[in-house]
mmCIF file of C-alpha atoms and ligand atoms in Angstrom:
data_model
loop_
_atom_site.group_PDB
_atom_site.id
_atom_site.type_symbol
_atom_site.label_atom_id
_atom_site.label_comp_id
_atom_site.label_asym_id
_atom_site.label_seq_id
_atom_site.Cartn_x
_atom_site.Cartn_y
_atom_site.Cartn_z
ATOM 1 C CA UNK A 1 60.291 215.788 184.322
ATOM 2 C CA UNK A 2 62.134 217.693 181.414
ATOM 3 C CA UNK A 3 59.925 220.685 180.686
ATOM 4 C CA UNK A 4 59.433 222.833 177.296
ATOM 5 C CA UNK A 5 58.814 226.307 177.034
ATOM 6 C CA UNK A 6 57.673 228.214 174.092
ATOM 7 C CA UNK A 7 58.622 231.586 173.690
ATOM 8 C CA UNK A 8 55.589 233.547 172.007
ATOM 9 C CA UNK A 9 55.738 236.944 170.757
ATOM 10 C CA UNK A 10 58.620 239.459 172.683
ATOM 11 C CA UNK A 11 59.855 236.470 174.851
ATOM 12 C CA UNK A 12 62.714 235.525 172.541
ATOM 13 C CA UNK A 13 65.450 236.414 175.476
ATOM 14 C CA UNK A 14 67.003 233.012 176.516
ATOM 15 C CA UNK A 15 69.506 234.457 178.440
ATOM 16 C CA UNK A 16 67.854 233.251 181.528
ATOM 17 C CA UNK A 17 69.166 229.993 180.845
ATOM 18 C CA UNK A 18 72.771 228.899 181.541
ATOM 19 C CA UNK A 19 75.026 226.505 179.687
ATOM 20 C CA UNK A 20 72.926 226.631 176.469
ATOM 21 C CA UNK A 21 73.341 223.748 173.772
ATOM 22 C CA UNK A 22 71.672 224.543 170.861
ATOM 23 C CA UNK A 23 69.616 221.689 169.013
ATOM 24 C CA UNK A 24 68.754 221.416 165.324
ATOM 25 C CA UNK A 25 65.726 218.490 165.671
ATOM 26 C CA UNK A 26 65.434 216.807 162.026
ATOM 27 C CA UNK A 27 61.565 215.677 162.386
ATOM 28 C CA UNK A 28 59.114 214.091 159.803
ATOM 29 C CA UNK A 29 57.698 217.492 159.980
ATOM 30 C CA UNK A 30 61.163 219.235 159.182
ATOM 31 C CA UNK A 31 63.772 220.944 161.195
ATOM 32 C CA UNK A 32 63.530 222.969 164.564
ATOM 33 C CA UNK A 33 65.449 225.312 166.832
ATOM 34 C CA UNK A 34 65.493 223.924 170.476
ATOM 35 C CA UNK A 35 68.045 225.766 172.821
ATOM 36 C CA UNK A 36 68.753 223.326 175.995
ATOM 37 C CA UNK A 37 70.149 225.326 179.299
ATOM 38 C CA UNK A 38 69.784 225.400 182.858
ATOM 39 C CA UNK A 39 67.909 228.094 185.271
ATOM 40 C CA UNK A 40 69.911 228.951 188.647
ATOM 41 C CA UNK A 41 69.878 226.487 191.091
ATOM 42 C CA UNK A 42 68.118 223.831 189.209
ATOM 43 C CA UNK A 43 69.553 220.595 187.875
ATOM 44 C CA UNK A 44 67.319 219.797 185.246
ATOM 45 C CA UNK A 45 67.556 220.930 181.572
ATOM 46 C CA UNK A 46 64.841 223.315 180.233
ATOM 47 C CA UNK A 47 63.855 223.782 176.472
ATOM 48 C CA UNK A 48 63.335 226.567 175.064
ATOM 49 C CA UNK A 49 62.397 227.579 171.440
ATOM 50 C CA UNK A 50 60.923 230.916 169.804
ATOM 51 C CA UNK A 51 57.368 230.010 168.259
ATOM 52 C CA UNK A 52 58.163 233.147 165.682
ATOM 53 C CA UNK A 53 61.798 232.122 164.889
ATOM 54 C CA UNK A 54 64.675 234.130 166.071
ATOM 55 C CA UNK A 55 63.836 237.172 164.503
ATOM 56 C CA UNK A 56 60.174 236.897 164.852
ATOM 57 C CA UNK A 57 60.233 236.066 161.206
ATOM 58 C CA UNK A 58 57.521 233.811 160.839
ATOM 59 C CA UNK A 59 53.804 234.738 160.949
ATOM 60 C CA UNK A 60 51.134 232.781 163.302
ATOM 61 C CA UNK A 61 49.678 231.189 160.008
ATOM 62 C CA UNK A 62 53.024 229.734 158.710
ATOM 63 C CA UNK A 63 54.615 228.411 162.037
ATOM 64 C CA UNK A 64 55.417 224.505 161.871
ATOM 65 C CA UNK A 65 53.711 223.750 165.033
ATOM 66 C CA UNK A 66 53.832 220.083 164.132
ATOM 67 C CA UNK A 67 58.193 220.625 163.711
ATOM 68 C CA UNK A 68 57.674 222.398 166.959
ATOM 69 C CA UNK A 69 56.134 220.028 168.992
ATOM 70 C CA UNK A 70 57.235 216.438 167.968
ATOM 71 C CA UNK A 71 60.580 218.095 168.221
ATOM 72 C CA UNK A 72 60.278 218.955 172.367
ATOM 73 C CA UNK A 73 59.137 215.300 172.566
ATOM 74 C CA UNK A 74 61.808 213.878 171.052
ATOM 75 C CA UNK A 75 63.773 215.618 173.444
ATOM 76 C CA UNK A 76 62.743 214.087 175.751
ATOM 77 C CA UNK A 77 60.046 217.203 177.113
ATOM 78 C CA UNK A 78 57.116 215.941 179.215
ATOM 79 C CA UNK A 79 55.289 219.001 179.946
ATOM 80 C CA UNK A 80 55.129 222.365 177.772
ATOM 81 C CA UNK A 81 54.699 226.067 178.922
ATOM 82 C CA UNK A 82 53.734 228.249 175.954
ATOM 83 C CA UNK A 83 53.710 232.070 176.246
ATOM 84 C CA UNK A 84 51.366 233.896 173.686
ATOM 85 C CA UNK A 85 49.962 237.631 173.494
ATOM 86 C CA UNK A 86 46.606 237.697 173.696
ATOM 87 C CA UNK A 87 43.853 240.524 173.090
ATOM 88 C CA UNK A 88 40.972 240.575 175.783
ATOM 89 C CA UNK A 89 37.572 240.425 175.135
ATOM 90 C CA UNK A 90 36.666 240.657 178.699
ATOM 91 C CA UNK A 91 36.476 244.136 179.732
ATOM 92 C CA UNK A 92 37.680 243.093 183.713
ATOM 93 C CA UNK A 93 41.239 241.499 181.447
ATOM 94 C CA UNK A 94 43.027 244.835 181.062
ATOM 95 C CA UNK A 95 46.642 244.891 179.243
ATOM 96 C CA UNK A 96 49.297 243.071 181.696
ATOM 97 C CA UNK A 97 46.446 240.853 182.919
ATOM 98 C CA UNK A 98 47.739 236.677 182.809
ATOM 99 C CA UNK A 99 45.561 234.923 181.588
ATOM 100 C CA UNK A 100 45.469 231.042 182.299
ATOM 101 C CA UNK A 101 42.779 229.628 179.455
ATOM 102 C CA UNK A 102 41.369 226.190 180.454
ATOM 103 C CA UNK A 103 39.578 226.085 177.374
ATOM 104 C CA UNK A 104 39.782 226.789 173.657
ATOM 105 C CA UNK A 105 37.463 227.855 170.231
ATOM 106 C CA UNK A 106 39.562 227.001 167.250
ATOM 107 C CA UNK A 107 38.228 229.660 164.276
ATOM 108 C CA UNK A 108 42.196 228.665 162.691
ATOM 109 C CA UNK A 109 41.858 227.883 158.984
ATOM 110 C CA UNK A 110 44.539 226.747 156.795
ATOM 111 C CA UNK A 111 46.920 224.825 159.727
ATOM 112 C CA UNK A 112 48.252 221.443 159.861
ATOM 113 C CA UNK A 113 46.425 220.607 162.719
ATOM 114 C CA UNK A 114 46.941 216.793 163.449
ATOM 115 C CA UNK A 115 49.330 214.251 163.952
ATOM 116 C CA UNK A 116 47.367 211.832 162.718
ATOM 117 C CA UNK A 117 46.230 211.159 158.668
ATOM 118 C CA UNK A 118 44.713 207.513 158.991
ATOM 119 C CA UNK A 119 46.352 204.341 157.512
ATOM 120 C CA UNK A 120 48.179 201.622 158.764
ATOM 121 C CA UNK A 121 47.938 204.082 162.559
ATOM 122 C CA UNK A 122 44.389 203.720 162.014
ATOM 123 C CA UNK A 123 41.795 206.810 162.715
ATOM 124 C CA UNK A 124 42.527 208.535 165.740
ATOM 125 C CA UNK A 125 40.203 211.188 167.680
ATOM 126 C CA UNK A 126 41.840 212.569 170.792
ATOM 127 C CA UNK A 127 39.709 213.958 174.021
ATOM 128 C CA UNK A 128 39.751 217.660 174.284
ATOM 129 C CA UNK A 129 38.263 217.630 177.592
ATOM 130 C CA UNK A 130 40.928 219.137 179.466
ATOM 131 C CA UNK A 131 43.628 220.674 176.427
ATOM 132 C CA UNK A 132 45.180 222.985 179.608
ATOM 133 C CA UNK A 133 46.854 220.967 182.310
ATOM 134 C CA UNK A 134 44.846 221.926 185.241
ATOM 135 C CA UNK A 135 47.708 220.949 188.046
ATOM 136 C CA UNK A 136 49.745 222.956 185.606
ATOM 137 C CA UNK A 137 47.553 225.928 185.742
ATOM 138 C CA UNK A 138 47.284 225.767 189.446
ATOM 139 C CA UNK A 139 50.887 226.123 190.152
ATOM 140 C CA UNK A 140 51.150 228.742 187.824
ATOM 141 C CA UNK A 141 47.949 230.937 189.412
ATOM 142 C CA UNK A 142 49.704 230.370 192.963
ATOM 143 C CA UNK A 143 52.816 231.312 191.697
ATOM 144 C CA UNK A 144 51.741 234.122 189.862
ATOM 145 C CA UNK A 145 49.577 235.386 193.016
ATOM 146 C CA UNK A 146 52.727 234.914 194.990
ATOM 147 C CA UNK A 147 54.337 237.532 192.747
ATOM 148 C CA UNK A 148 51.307 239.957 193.193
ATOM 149 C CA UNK A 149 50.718 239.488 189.225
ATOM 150 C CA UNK A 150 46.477 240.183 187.797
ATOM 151 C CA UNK A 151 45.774 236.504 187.081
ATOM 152 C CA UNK A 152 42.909 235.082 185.901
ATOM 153 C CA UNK A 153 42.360 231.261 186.424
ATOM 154 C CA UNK A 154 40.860 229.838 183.608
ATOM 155 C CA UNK A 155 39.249 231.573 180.543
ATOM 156 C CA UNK A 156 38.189 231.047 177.022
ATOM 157 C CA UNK A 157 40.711 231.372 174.629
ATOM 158 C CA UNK A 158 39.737 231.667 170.762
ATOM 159 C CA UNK A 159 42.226 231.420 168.179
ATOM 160 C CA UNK A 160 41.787 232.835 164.799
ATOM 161 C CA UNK A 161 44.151 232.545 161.632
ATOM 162 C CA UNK A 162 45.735 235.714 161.379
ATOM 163 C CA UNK A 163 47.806 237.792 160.331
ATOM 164 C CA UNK A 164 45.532 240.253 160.495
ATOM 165 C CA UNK A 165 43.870 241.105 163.560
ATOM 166 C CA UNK A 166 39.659 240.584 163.734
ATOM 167 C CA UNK A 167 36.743 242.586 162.810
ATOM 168 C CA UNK A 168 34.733 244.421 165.756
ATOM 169 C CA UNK A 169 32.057 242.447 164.687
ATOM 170 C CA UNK A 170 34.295 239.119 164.547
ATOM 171 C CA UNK A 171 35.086 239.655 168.928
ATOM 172 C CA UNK A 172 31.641 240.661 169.374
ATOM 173 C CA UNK A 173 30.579 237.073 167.775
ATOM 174 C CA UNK A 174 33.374 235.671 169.652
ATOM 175 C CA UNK A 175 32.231 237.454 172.879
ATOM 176 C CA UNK A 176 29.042 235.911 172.522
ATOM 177 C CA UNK A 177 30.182 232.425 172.143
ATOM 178 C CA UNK A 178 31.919 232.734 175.389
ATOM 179 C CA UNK A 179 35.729 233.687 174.281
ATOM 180 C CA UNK A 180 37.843 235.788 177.224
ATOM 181 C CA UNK A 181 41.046 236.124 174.639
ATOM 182 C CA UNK A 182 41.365 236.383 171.418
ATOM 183 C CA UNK A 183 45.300 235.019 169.883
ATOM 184 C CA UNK A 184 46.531 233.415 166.657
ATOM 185 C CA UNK A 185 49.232 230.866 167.960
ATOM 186 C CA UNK A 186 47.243 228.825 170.391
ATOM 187 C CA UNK A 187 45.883 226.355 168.078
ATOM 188 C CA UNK A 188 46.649 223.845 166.600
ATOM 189 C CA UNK A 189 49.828 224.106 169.361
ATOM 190 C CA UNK A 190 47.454 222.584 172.082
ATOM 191 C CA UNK A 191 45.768 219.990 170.403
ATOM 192 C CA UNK A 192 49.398 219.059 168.679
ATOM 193 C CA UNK A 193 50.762 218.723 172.478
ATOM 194 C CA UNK A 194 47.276 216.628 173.809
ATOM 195 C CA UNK A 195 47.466 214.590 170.701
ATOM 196 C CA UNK A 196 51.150 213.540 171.615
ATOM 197 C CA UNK A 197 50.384 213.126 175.115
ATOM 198 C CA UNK A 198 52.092 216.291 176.200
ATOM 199 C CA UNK A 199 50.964 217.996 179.357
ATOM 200 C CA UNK A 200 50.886 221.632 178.389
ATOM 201 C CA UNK A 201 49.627 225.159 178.895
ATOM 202 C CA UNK A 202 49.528 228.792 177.764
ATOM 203 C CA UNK A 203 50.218 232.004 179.695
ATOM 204 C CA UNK A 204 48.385 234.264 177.710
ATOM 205 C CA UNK A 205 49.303 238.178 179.002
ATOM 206 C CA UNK A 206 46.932 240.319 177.659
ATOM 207 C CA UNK A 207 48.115 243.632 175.587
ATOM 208 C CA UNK A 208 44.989 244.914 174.057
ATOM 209 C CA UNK A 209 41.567 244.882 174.152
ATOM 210 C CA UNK A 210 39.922 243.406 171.104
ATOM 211 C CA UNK A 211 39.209 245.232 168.401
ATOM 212 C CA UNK A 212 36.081 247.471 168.787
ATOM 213 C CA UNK A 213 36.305 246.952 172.404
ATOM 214 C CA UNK A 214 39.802 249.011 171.957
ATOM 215 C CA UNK A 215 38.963 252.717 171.373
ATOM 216 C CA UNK A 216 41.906 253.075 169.195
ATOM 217 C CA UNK A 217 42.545 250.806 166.085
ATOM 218 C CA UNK A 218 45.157 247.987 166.614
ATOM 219 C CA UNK A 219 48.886 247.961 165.864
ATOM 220 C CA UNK A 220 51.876 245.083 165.926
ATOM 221 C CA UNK A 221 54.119 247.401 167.510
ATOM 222 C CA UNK A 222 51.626 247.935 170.556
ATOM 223 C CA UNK A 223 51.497 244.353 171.149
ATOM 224 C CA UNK A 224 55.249 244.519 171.277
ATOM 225 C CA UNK A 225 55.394 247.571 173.261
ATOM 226 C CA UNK A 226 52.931 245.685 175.981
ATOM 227 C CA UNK A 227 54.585 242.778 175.801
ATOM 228 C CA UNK A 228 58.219 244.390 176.155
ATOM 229 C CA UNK A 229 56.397 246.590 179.735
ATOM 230 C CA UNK A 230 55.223 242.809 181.374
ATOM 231 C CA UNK A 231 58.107 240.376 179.680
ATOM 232 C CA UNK A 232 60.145 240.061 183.082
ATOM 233 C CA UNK A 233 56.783 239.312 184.972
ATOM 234 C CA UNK A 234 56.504 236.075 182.596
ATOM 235 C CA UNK A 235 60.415 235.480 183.272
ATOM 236 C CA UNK A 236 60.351 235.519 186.983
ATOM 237 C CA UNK A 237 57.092 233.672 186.736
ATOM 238 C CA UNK A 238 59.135 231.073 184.766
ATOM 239 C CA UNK A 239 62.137 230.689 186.651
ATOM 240 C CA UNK A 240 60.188 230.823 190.154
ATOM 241 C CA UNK A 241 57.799 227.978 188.936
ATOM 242 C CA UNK A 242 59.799 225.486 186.629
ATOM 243 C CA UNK A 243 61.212 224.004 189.934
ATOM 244 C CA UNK A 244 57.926 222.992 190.928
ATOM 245 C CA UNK A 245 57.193 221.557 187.666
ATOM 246 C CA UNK A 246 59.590 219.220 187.314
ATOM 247 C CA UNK A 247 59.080 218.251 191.361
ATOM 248 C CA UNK A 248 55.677 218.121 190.672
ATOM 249 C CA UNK A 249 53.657 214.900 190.616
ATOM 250 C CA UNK A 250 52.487 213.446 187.472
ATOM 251 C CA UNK A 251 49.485 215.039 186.036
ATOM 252 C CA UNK A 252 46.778 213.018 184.090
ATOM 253 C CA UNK A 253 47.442 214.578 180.664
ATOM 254 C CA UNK A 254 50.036 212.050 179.748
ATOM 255 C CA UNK A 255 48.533 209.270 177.405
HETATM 256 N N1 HPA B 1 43.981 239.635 168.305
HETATM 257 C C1 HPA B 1 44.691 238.554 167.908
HETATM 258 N N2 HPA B 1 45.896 238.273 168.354
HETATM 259 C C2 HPA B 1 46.432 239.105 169.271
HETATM 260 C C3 HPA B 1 45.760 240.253 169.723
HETATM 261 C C4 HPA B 1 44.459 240.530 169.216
HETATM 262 O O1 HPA B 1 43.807 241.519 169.580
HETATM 263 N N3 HPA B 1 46.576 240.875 170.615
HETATM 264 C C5 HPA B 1 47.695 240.102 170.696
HETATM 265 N N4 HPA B 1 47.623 239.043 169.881
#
């Protein structure tokens, strides 16, 4: 099972992977990246792409998700990984905590957030019932446990539009509602992968805690700076687990 892996904010290294081809994928929802390469010791191809762009050029808001994802799946890509930074609203998820969300709260705004528009493909309402592949969020928790990472199994993530981070009174809202992380990239990506029958989920490290739960006011650069401290973590966690993804036994999310 070819799998995809999304590169979020600071994991834009793809040096991990051998024998790298790069691909230019011309979709209906224009062009996209996609490096194909190897990890040691494993035979099948991996694909990897930088949500942000090489240069982590483009802003949560502004990232084709729909380029992104119909291009993986014309690859061939069965199941997708996608990193993201997250900032906790849960005072036990302290920066360097992994979170593994098995649900979502969409507050996104201004997103192309479906595949489908109606006509002749008719109206189209896909179950959100399970967005996070659970067997997919297993291995990763026992892997992740393995490497004696903090991981949290399950959690609510909430996504909001960005760029600019939230009010204290926006996480407090968000708090009550049930949210555990608070990110910009998550959505649509998830429903974009469920609606194409991807299996997917998101490894959501935590760098901050939310605004007003943080003491201090929030910055890009400490994202970065959290990100850049736990990045290998995520690596390792990749390479030790793709294996077992593409061994793995077909999950249910495929439709
Ligand atoms: N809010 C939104 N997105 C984020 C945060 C945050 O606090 N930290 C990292 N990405």
């Amino acid at each position: 099972m070819a799998i995809g892996i999304i590169g979020g904010t600071g994991v834009y290294d793809p040096t991990w992977l051998h024998d790298v081809i790069e691909h230019v994928v011309d979709t209906p929802y224009g062009k996209t990246l996609i490096l194909e390469g190897r990890i040691p010791h494993e035979s099948s191809a991996v694909f990897f792409m930088n949500r942000h762009g090489l240069d982590h050029s483009v802003p949560p808001h502004l990232v084709n998700y729909r380029a992104n994802l119909f291009g993986l799946r014309s690859l061939g890509v069965e199941r997708v990984v996608a990193t993201a930074a997250v900032g906790s609203l849960n005072p036990d998820y302290g920066p360097g905590t992994l979170v593994l969300p098995d649900q979502f709260l969409d507050f996104t705004k201004s997103r192309a957030h479906t595949f489908h528009q109606g006509g002749p493909t008719g109206v189209v309402h896909t179950d959100m019932t399970e967005p996070y592949c659970p067997d997919m969020r297993t291995i990763f928790a026992t892997t992740a446990v393995q490497q004696g990472m903090a991981v949290h199994q399950g959690g609510v993530y909430v996504a909001t539009e960005g760029p600019r981070f939230e009010s204290p009174a926006e996480i407090r809202a968000f708090r009550m509602l049930g949210g555990d992380v608070v990110g910009m990239t998550g959505l649509p990506e998830v429903v974009l992968a469920r609606e194409l029958g991807l299996c997917y989920n998101t490894l959501a490290l935590v760098t901050n805690y939310a605004a007003g739960i943080s003491p201090d006011v929030l910055t890009h650069q400490e994202v970065l700076d959290v990100m850049a401290a736990h990045v290998q973590h995520l690596r390792s966690l990749l390479l030790d687990t793709v294996p077992r993804l593409t061994e793995s036994s077909p999950c249910s999310c495929h439709g």
